[in-house]
XYZ file of C-alpha atoms in Angstrom:
505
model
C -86.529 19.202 120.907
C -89.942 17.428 120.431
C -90.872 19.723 118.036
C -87.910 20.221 115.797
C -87.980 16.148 115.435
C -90.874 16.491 113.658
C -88.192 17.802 110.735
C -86.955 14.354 110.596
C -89.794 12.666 108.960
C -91.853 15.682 107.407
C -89.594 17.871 105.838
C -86.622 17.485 102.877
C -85.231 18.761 100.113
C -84.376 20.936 97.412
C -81.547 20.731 95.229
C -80.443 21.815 91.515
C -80.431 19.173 89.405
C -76.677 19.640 87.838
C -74.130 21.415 90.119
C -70.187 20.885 90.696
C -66.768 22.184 92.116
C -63.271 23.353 92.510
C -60.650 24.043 95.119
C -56.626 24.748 96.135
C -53.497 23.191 98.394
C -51.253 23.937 101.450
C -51.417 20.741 103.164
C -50.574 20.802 106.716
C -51.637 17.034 107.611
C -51.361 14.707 104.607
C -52.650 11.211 105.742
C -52.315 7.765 103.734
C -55.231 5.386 102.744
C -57.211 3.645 104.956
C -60.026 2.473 105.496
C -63.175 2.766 107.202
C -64.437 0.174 109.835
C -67.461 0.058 112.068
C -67.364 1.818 115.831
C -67.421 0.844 119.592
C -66.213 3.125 122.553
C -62.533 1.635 122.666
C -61.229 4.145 119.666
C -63.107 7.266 120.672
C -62.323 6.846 124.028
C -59.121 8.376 123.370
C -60.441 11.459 122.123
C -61.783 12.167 125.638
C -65.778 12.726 124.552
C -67.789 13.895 127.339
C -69.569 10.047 128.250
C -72.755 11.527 126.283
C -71.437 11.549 123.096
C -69.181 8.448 123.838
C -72.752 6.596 124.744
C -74.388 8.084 121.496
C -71.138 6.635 119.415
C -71.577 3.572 121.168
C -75.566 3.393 120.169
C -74.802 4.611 116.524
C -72.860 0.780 116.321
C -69.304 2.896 115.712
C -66.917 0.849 116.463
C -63.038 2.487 115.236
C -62.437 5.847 114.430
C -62.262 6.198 110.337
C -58.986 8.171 109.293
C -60.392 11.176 108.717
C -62.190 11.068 112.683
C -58.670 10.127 113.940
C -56.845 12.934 112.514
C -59.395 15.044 112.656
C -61.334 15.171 116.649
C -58.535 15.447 118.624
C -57.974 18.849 117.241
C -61.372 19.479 116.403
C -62.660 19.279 120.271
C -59.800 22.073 120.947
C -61.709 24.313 119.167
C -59.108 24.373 116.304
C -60.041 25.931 113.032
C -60.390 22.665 110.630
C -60.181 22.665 106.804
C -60.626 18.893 105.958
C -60.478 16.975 102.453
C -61.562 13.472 102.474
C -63.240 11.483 100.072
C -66.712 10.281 100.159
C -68.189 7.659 102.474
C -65.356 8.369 105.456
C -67.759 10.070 108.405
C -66.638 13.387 108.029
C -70.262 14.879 109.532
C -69.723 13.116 112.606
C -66.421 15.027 112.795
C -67.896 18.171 113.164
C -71.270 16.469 115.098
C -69.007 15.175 117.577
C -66.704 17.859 118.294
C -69.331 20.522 118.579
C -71.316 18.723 120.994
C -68.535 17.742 122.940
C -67.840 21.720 123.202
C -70.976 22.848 123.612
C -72.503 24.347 126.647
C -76.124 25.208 125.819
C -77.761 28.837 126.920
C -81.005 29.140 126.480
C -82.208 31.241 123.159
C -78.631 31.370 121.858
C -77.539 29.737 119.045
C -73.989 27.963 119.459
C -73.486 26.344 116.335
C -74.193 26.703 113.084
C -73.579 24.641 110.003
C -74.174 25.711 106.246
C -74.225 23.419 103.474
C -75.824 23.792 99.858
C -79.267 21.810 99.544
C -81.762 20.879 101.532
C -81.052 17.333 101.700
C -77.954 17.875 103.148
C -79.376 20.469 105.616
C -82.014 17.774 106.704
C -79.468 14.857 106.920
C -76.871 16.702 108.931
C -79.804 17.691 111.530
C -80.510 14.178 111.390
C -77.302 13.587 112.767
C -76.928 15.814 115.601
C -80.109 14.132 116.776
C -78.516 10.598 116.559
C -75.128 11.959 118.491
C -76.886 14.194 121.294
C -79.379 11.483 122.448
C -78.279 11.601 125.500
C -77.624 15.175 125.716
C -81.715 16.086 126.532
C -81.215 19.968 126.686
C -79.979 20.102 123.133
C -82.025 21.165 120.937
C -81.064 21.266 116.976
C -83.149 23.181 113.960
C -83.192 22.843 110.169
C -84.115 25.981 108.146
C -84.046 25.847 104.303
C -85.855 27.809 101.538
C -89.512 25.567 100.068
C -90.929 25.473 103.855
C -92.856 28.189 104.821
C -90.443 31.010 106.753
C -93.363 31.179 109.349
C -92.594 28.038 110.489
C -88.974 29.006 111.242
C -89.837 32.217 112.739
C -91.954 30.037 115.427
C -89.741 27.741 116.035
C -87.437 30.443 117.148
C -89.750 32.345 118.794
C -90.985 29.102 120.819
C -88.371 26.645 120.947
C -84.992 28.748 119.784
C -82.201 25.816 118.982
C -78.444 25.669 120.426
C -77.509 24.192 116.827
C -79.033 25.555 113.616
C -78.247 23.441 110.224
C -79.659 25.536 107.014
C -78.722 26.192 103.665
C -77.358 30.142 103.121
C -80.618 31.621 101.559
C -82.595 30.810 104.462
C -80.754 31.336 106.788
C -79.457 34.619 105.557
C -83.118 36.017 105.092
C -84.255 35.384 107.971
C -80.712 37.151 109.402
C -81.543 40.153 107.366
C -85.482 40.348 108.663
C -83.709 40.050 111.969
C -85.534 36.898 113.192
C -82.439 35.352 113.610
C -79.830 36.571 115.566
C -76.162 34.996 115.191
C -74.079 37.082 117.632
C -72.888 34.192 120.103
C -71.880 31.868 117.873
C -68.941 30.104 118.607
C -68.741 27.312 116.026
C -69.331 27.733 112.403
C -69.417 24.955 110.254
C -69.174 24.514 106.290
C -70.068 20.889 104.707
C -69.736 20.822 100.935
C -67.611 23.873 101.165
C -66.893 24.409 97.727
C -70.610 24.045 96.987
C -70.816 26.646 99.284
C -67.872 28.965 97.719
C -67.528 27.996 94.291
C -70.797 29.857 92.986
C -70.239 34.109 93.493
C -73.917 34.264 94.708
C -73.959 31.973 97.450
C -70.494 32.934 98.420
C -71.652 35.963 99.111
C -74.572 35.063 100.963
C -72.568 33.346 103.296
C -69.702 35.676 103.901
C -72.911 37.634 104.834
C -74.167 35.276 107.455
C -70.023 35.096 108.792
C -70.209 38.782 109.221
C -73.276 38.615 111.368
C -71.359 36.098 113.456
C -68.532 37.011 116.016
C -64.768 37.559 115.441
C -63.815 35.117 117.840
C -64.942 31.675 117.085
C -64.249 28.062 115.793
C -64.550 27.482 111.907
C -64.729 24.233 110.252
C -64.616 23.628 106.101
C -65.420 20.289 104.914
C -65.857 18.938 101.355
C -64.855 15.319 99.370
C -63.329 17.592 96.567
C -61.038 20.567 97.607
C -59.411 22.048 94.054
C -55.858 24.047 94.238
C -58.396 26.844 93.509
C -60.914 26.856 96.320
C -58.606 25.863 98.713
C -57.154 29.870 99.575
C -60.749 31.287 99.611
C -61.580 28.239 102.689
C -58.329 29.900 104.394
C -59.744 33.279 104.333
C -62.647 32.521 106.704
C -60.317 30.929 109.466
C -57.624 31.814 111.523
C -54.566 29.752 111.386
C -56.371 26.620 109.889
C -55.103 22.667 110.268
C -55.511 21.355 107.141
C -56.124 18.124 106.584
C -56.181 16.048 103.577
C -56.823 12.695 103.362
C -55.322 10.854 100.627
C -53.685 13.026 97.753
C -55.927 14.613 95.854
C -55.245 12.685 92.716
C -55.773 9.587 94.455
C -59.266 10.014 95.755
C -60.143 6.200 95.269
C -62.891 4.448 97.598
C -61.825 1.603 99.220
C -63.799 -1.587 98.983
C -65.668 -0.041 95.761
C -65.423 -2.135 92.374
C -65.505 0.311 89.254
C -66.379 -0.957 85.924
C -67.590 0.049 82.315
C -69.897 -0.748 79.940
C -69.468 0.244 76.489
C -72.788 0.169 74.341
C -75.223 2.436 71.946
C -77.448 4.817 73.536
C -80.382 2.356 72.198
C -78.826 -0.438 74.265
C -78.885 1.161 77.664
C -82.385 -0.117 79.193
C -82.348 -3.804 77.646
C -78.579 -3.543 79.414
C -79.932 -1.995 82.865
C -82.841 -4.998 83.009
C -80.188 -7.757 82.013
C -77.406 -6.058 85.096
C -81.018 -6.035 87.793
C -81.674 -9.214 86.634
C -78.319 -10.434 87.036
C -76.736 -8.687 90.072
C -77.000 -9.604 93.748
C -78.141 -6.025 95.648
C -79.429 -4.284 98.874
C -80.200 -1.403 96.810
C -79.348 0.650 93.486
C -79.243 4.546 92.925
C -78.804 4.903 89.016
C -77.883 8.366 87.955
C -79.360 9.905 84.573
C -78.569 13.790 83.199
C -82.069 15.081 82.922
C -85.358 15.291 84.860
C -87.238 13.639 81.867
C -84.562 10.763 81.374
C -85.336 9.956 85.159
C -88.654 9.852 84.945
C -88.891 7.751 81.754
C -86.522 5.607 83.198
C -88.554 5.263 86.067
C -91.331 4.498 84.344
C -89.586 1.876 82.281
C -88.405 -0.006 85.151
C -91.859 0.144 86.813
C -93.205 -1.823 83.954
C -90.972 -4.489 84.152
C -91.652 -5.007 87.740
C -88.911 -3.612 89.141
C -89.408 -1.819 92.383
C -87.853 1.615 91.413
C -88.957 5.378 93.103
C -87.622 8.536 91.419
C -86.297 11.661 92.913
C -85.956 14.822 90.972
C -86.185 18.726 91.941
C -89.411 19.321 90.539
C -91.314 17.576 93.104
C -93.917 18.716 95.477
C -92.069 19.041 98.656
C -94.579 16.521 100.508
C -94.230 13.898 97.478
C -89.970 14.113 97.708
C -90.114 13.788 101.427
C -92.785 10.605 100.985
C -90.474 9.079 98.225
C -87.423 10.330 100.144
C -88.322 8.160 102.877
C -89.855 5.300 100.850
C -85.784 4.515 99.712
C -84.606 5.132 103.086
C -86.864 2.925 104.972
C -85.983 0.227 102.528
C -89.284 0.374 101.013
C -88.099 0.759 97.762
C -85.092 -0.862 95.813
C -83.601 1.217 93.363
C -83.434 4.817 92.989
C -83.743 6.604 89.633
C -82.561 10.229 90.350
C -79.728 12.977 88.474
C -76.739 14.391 90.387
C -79.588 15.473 92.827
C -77.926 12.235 95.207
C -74.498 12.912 93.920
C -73.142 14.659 97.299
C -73.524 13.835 100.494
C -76.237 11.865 101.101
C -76.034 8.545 102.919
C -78.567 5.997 102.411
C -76.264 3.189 104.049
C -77.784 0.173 102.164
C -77.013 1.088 98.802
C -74.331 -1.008 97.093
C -74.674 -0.513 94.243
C -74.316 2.811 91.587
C -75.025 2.209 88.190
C -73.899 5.421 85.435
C -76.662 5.078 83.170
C -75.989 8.113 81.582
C -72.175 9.364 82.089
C -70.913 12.036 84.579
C -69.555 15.282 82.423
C -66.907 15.861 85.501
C -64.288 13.995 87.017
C -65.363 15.484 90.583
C -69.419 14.592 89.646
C -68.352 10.849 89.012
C -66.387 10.442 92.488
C -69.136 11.852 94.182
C -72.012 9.234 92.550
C -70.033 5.983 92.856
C -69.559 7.466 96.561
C -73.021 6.582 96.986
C -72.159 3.086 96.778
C -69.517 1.553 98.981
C -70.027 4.079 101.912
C -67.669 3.668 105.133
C -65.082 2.274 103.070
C -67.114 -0.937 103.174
C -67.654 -3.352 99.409
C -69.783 -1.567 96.645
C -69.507 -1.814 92.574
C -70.685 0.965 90.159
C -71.049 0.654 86.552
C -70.710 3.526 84.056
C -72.554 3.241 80.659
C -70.246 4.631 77.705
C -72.139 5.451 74.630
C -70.469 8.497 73.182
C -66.904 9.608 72.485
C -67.559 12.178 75.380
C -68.574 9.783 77.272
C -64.919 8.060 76.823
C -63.061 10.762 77.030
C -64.625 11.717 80.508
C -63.781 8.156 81.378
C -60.224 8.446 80.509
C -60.029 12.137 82.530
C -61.693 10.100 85.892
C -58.862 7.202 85.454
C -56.390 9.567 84.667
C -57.313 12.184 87.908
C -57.508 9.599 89.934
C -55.175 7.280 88.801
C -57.033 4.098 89.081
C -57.937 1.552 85.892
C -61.812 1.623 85.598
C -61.906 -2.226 83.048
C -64.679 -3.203 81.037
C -67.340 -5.507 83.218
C -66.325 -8.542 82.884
C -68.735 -11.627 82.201
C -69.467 -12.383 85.710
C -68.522 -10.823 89.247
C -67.590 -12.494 92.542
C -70.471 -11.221 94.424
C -67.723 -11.775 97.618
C -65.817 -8.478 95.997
C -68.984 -6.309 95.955
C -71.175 -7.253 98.866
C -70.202 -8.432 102.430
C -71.113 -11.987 103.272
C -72.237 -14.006 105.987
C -69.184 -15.452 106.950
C -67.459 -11.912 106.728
C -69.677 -9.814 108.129
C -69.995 -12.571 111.822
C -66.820 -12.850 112.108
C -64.705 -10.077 110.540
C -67.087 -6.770 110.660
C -69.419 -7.124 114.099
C -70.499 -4.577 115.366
C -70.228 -2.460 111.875
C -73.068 -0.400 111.583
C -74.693 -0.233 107.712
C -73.074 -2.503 106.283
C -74.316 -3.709 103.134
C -74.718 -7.905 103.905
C -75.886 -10.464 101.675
C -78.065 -13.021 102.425
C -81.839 -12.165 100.224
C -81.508 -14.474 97.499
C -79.060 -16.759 99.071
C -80.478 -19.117 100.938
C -77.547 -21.548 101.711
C -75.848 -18.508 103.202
C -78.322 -17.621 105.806
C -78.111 -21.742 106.443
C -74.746 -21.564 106.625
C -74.292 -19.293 109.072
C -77.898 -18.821 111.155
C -77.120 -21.144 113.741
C -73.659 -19.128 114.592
C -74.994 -15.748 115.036
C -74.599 -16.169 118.671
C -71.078 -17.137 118.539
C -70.427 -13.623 117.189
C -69.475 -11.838 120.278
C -69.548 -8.128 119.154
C -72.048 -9.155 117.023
C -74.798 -5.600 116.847
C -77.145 -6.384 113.729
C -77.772 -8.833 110.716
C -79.588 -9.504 108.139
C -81.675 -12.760 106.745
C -83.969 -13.022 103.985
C -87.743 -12.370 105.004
C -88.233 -16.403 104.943
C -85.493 -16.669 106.899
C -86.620 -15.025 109.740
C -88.181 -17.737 112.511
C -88.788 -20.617 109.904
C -86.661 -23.761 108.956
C -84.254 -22.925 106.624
C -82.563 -26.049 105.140
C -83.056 -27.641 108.503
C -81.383 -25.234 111.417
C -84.502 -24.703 113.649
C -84.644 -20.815 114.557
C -86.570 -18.548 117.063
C -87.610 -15.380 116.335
C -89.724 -13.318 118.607
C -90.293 -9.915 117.431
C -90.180 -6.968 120.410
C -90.747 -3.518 118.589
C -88.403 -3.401 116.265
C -86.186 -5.690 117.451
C -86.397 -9.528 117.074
C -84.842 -12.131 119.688
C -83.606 -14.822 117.579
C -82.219 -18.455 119.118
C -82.365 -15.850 122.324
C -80.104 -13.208 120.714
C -81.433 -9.851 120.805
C -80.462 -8.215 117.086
C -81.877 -6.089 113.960
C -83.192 -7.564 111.458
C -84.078 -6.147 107.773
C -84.324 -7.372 104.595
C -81.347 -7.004 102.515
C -79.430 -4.638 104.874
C -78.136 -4.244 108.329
C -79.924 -1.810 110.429
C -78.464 0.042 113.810
């Protein structure tokens, strides 16, 4: 396991820079809204985890099951087949995390589980994940194989340290299947995330009916995906046997709870003096702004740069080394805002981010949902703003409002920050225990005053968040104490996590 960690911090990511979907019905479980709150052991309990994964749930700060985990689990750790639609943001990967762990009884050199999905940054977050949710499961040991590493270094690590669980994306995974490195025959759980990624295009259909083949007869399959059309929908039945199928919310209805969605209407030429007023203006943990093209991105990034605002971009022509360096530069909170195309529009959770600005508009209904999902995540607040500047551009917008049926208004003047970020008084005493949830206090000073002094009064309470001159000094007279252990600080003799601008775990 040591050495497959090493994934974690020095490996990502590939993606195409403009992808997108489609999929079909037959609705077995149909499930109304909800949404998603934090975790602790009470709501999984009933699932009947083995006690490692209920301690790993526990650590992870999950406090209630979302609706997707509660409808999902109890027939996932039967080793039901499992086609599941839900909509971004509602913890379907630790669906599939926790049920395959729960089931799995590792063998040395044979691989148990595998999962496919359609980029590398998915690949490298689901691994990610596995790790988190078999912490206390020491014999475990995951892998992550995708195409722009060297397939040397997968052939070792199966040679010397062969994984239980192997997360990869189809065209590494099925080359080193066809060089016979990699040998599939006791799998018992296969796993699709993004499955219409996966199915849509003929190509990489066909690479992973190929890996399926290689697999046995007789195991559990799982499909997963935020957007499943009336189209895609019979080719996901045709890998299982007997599938529950699970959809959460109607498809037309595939709204994000908690998430404010606005518009801007303006002239291409008014976009960046926009952008800088809306930085300027709004109250954020952090901002991914999606552009169409590579070169937009970067001049964008470049742009914000010289007006001081701390902005990283993320495109698919990177160096490996420099994505995973800038990859990890947003993630640890080094960096603010995000400039990047639909390369971020699927699947990938970077829980502080509140905030999802359209600078340039989605040309799909699907594309959109997916972005703005980036914002919001666990059904907890967010805002997104979509800049229209052509009749396309409106047209699109009237397709998302009409697909979804929810009213998208013009921004207004100003915005309650309360509607689009969680505050102080909220997050103590309505949402302990939540894990990433976006809190504000940088910027607010009378906030953290407010409510420093009854941290400890929060009973559940797991993490928070004060400004970086909050932290141990005198804010507007309450006295604190802050002793920093590792990571951790002890604060008025509370032991909690502290970050700027976000809530870490």
């Amino acid at each position: 396991m040591a050495d497959e960690k090493k994934y974690q911090d020095d490996e990502l990511l590939d993606y195409g820079d403009d992808d997108e979907v489609t999929t079909e019905k037959a609705a077995v479980a149909e499930t109304k809204k909800g949404h998603y709150v934090g975790i602790h052991s009470a709501g999984f309990k009933d699932f009947l985890l083995k006690p490692e994964c209920l301690r790993a749930v526990v650590d992870c700060g999950f406090e209630h099951p979302s609706e997707v985990q509660h409808e999902c689990i109890p027939q996932a750790v039967l080793g039901m087949d499992i086609i599941c639609q839900a909509k971004s943001g509602m913890g379907k990967t630790a669906v599939f995390v926790l049920a395959t762990l729960h089931q799995l009884e590792p063998v040395a050199n044979q691989i148990s589980v595998i999962v496919l999905c359609h980029t590398r940054e998915l690949a490298f977050q689901i691994a990610h994940e596995y790790e988190r949710f078999s912490k206390y499961l020491p014999d475990v040991k995951t892998a992550v194989f995708f195409g722009g590493v060297p397939i040397v270094q997968n052939r070792e690590t199966l040679k010397n340290t062969p994984p239980h669980i192997l997360v990869g994306t189809p065209g590494r995974v099925l080359g080193l299947l066809k060089e016979k490195t990699l040998k599939l025959d006791k799998v018992k759980h296969f796993v699709m995330d993004e499955c219409d990624k996966l199915l849509d295009s003929v190509d990489m259909r066909r690479d992973v009916q190929d890996i399926f083949k290689a697999t046995p007869h007789d195991k559990q399959v799982m499909l997963f995906s935020a957007t499943l059309s009336k189209e895609i929908r019979p080719v996901c039945r045709k890998f299982c046997q007997d599938p529950m199928e699970i959809y959460v919310d109607d498809e037309t209805k595939l709204t994000l709870h908690g998430l404010q969605q606005y518009f801007i209407k303006l002239q291409e030429s008014e976009k960046n003096r926009k952008l800088n007023d809306l930085l300027d203006a709004l109250e954020f943990n952090q901002v991914v702004i999606f552009v169409s093209k590579k070169n937009r991105a970067r001049e964008l990034n470049r742009l914000l740069n010289e007006c001081n605002f701390p902005a990283i971009c993320i495109t698919a022509e990177l160096a490996q080394e420099e994505r995973i360096k800038r990859y990890k530069s947003f993630k640890e909170f080094q960096k603010r805002i995000l400039v990047t195309t639909d390369l971020f529009g699927r699947g990938m959770d970077i829980e502080r981010v509140n905030i999802v600005i359209n600078y340039d508009f989605p040309n799909d209904s699907d594309q959109y949902l997916h972005r703005v999902g980036r914002a919001g995540r666990f059904g907890t607040k967010g805002l997104s703003i979509s800049f229209i500047s052509s009749n396309e551009d409106s047209d699109m917008l009237a397709k998302v409002q009409s697909r979804f049926e929810v009213n998208i208004p013009e921004l207004p003047d100003q915005i309650d920050i309360s509607t689009y970020m969680i505050l102080g008084e909220e997050f103590s005493f309505g949402c302990a225990g939540m894990a990433a949830a976006p809190l504000l206090l940088a910027g607010a000073h009378e906030q953290c005053a407010k409510y420093l002094d009854r941290l400890t009064e929060a009973p559940r309470l797991a993490s928070y968040c004060v400004t970086e001159v909050g932290v141990g000094s005198d804010v507007a007279g309450i006295k604190t104490k802050a002793e920093k252990v590792g990571d951790a600080f002890v604060l008025n003799g509370t032991k909690m996590w502290i970050t700027n601008g976000g809530v870490a775990d």
